[in-house]
C-alpha positions as a Markdown table, in Angstrom:
| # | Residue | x | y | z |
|---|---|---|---|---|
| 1 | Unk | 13.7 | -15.3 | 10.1 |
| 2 | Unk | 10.5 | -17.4 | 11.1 |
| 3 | Unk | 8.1 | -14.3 | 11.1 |
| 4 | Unk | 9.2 | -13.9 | 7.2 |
| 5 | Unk | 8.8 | -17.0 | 6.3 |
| 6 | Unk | 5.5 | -17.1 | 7.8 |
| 7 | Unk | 4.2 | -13.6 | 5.8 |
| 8 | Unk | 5.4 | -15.4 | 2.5 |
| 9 | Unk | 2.4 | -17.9 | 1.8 |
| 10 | Unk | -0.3 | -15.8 | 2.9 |
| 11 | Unk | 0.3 | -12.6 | 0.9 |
| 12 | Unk | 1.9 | -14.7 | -2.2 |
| 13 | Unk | -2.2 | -15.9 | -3.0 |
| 14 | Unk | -3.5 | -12.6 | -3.3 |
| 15 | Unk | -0.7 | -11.1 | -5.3 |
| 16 | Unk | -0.7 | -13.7 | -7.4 |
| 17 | Unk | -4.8 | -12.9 | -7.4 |
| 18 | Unk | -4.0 | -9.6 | -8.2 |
| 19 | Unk | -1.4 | -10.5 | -10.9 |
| 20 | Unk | -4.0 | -13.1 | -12.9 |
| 21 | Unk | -6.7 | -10.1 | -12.4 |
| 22 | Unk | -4.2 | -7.7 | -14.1 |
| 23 | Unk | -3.3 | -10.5 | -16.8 |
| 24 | Unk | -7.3 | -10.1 | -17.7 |
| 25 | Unk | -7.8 | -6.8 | -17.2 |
| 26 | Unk | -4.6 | -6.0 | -20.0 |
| 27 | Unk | -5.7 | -8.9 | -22.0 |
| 28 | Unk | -9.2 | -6.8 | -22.7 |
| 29 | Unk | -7.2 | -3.4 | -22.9 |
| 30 | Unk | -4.7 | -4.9 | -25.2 |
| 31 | Unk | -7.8 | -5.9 | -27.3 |
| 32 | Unk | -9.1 | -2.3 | -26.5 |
| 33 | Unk | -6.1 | -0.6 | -27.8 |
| 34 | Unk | -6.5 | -2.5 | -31.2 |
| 35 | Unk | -10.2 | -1.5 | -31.5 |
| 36 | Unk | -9.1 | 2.2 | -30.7 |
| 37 | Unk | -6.4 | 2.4 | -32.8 |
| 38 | Unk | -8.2 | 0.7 | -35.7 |
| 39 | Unk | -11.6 | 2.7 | -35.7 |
| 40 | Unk | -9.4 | 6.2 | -35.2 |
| 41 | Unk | -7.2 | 5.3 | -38.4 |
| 42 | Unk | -10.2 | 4.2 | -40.1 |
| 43 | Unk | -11.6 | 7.1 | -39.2 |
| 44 | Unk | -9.4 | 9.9 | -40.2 |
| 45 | Unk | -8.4 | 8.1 | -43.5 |
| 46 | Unk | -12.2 | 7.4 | -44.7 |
| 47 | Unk | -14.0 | 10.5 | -42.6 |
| 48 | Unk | -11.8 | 13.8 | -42.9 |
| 49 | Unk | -12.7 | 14.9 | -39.9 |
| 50 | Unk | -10.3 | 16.6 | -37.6 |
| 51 | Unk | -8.1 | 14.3 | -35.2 |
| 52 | Unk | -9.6 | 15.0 | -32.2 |
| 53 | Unk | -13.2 | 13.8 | -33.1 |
| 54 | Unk | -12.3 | 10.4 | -34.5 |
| 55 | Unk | -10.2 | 10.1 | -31.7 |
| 56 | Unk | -13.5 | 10.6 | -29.7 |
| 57 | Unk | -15.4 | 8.6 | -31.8 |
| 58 | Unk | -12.9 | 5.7 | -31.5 |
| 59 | Unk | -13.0 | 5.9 | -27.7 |
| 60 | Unk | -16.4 | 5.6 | -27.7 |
| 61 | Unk | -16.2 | 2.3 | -29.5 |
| 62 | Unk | -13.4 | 1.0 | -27.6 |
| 63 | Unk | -15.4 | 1.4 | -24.6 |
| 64 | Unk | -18.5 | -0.4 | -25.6 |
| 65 | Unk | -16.0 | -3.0 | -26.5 |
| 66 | Unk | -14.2 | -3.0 | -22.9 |
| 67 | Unk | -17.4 | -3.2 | -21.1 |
| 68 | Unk | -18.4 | -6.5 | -22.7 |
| 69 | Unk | -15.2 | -7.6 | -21.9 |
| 70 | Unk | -14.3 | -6.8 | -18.7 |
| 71 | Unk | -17.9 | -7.9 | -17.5 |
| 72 | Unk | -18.2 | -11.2 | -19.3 |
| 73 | Unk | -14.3 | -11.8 | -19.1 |
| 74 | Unk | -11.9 | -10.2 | -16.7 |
| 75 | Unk | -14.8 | -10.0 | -13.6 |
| 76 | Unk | -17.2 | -12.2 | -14.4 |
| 77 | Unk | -17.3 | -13.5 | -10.9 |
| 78 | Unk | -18.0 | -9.6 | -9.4 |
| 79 | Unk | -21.1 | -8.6 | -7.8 |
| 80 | Unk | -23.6 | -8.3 | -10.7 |
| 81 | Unk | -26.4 | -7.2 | -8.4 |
| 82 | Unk | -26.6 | -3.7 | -9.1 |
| 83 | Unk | -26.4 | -3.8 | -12.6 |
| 84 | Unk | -27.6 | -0.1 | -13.4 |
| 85 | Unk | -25.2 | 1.4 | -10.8 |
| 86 | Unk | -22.5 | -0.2 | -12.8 |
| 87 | Unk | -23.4 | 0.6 | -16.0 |
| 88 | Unk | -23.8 | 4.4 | -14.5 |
| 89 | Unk | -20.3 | 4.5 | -12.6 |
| 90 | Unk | -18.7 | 2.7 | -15.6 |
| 91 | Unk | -19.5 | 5.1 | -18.3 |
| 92 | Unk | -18.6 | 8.2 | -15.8 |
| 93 | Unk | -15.0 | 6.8 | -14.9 |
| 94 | Unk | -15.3 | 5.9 | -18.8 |
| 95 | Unk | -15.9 | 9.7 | -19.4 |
| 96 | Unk | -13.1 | 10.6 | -17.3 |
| 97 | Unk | -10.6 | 8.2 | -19.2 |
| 98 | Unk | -11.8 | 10.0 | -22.5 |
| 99 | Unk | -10.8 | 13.2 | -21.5 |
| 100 | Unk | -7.6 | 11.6 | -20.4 |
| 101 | Unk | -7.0 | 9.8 | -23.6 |
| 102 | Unk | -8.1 | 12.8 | -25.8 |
| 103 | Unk | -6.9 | 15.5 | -24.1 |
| 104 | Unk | -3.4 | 14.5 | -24.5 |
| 105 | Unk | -3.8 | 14.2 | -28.1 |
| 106 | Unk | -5.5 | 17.5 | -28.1 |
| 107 | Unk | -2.6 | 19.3 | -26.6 |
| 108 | Unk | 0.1 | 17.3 | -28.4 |
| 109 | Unk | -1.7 | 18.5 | -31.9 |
| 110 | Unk | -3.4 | 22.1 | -31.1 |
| 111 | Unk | -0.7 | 23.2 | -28.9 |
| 112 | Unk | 2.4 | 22.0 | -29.9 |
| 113 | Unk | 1.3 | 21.7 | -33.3 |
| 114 | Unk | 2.3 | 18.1 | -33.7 |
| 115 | Unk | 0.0 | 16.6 | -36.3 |
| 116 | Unk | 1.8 | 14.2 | -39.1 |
| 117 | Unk | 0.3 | 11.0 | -38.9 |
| 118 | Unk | 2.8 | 9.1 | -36.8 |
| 119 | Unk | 2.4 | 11.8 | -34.0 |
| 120 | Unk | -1.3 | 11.5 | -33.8 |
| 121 | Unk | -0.9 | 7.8 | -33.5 |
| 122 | Unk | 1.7 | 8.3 | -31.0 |
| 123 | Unk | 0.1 | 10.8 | -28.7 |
| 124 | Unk | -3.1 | 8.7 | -28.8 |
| 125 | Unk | -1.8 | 5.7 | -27.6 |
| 126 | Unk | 0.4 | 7.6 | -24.9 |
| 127 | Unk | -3.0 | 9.1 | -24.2 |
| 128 | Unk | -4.5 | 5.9 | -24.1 |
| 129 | Unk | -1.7 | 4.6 | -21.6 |
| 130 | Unk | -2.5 | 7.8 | -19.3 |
| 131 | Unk | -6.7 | 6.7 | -19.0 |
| 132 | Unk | -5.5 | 3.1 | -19.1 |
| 133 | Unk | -3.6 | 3.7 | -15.4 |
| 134 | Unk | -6.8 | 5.4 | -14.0 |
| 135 | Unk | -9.0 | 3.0 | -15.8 |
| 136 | Unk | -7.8 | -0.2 | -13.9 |
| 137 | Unk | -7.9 | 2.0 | -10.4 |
| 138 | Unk | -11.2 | 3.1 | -10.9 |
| 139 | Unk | -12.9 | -0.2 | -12.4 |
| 140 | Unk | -11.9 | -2.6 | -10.0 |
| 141 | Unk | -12.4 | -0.3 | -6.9 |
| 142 | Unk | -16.0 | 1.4 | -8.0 |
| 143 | Unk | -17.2 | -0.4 | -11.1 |
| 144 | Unk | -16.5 | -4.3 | -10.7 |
| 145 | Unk | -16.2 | -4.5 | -6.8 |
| 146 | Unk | -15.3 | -8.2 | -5.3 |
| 147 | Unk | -18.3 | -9.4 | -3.3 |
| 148 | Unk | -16.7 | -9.5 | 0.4 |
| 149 | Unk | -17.3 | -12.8 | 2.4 |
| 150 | Unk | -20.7 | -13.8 | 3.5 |
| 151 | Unk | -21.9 | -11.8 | 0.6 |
| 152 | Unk | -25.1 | -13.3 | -0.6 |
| 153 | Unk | -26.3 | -10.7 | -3.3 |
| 154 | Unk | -24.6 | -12.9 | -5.7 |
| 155 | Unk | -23.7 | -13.1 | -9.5 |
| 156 | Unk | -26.4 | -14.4 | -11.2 |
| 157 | Unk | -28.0 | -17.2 | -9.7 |
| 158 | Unk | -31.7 | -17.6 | -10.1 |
| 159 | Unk | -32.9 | -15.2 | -7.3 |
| 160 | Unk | -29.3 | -14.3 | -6.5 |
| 161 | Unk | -28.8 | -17.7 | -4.3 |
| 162 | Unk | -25.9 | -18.7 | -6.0 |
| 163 | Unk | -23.5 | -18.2 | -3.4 |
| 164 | Unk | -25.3 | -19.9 | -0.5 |
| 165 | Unk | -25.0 | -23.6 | -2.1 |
| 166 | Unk | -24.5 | -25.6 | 0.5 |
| 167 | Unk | -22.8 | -28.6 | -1.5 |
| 168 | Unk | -19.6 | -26.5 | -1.3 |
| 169 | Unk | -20.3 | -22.7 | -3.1 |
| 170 | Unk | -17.9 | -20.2 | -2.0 |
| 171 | Unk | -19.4 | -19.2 | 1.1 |
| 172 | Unk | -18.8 | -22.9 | 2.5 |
| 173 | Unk | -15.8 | -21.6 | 5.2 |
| 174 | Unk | -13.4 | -24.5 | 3.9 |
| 175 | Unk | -13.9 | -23.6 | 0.3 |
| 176 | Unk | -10.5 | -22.4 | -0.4 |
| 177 | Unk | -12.1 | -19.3 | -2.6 |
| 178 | Unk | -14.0 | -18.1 | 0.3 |
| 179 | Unk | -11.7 | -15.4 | 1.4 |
| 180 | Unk | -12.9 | -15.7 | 5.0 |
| 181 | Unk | -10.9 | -19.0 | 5.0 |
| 182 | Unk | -7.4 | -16.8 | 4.2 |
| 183 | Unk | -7.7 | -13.6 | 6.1 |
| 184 | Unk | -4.4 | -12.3 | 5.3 |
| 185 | Unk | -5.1 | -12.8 | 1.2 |
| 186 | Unk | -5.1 | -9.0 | -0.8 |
| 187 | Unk | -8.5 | -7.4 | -0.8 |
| 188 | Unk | -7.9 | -3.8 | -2.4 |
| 189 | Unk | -11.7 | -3.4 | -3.0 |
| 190 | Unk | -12.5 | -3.2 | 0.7 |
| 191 | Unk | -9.8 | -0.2 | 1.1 |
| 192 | Unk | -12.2 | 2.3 | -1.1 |
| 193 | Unk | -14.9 | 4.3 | 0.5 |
| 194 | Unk | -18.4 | 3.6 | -1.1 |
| 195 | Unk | -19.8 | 6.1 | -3.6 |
């Protein structure tokens, strides 16, 4: 019974890490969704142009919109060092979500012919759900990595010194954010291989 008890506070932080990263990463899709949704109605009620293309359109925008917030919201505190390399792996997992997204709308309307105005809406946000799953995977592990302990190409200090502040910054070894102080805590971004 000891060795369980023992477990239990030490992988309870970083699920509980993982849970409040979730929390932000759904508050910005939730926000997402609404943009989507929004710009693709607008779209086909103002445009007349076929489903599939304001759908397109509409992702586009929601993306834009995600980006801002998952970079200045949900991980803020992620390595912000190689800012072009994000931007670049972003908009191809991005691409990849669009095709998701839109290609189950495109099948539910060209090939099963299901194209009334409640099914469009339907299919798009299942399709959304679909790229959402993938999204989450692909943006924390590639996009938004965590900076691993003793990291010092930080996020946006002058010079990118940030993280050496010796007044306490997180790479002080009794700082309780410095993961190095809890090495059993979650760190899913160390399991993916680098691009």
């Amino acid at each position: 019974m000891r060795p369980l008890r023992s477990l239990r506070p030490a992988a309870a932080p970083g699920l509980a890490a993982l849970g409040r990263e979730f929390a932000k990463f759904g508050t910005v899709g939730g926000l997402g969704i609404v943009v989507n949704l929004a710009v693709f109605n607008l779209c086909r009620t103002v445009t007349g142009l076929p489903v599939v293309r304001c759908s397109v359109i509409a992702t586009v925008v929601a993306i834009a919109f995600n980006y801002l917030g998952l970079r200045h919201f949900a991980y803020r505190d992620r390595d912000r060092s190689r800012r072009s390399r994000q931007v670049t792996l972003f908009a191809a997992f991005s691409a990849v979500g669009l095709v998701i997204e839109n290609g189950v709308l495109y099948a539910a309307t060209y090939t099963f012919g299901w194209d009334t105005p409640f099914q469009n809406n339907l299919f798009k946000f299942l399709g959304i759900g679909a790229a959402t799953l993938f999204r989450f995977w692909s943006y924390r592990a590639w996009v938004f990595r965590a900076l691993l302990p003793g990291d010092t190409s930080n996020t946006g200090g002058a010079g990118g010194t940030g993280s050496t502040s010796s007044t306490g910054g997180p790479t002080d070894h009794g700082e309780p954010s410095n993961n190095t102080s809890n090495p059993a805590a979650y760190h899913p971004e160390t399991t993916a291989p680098p691009p």
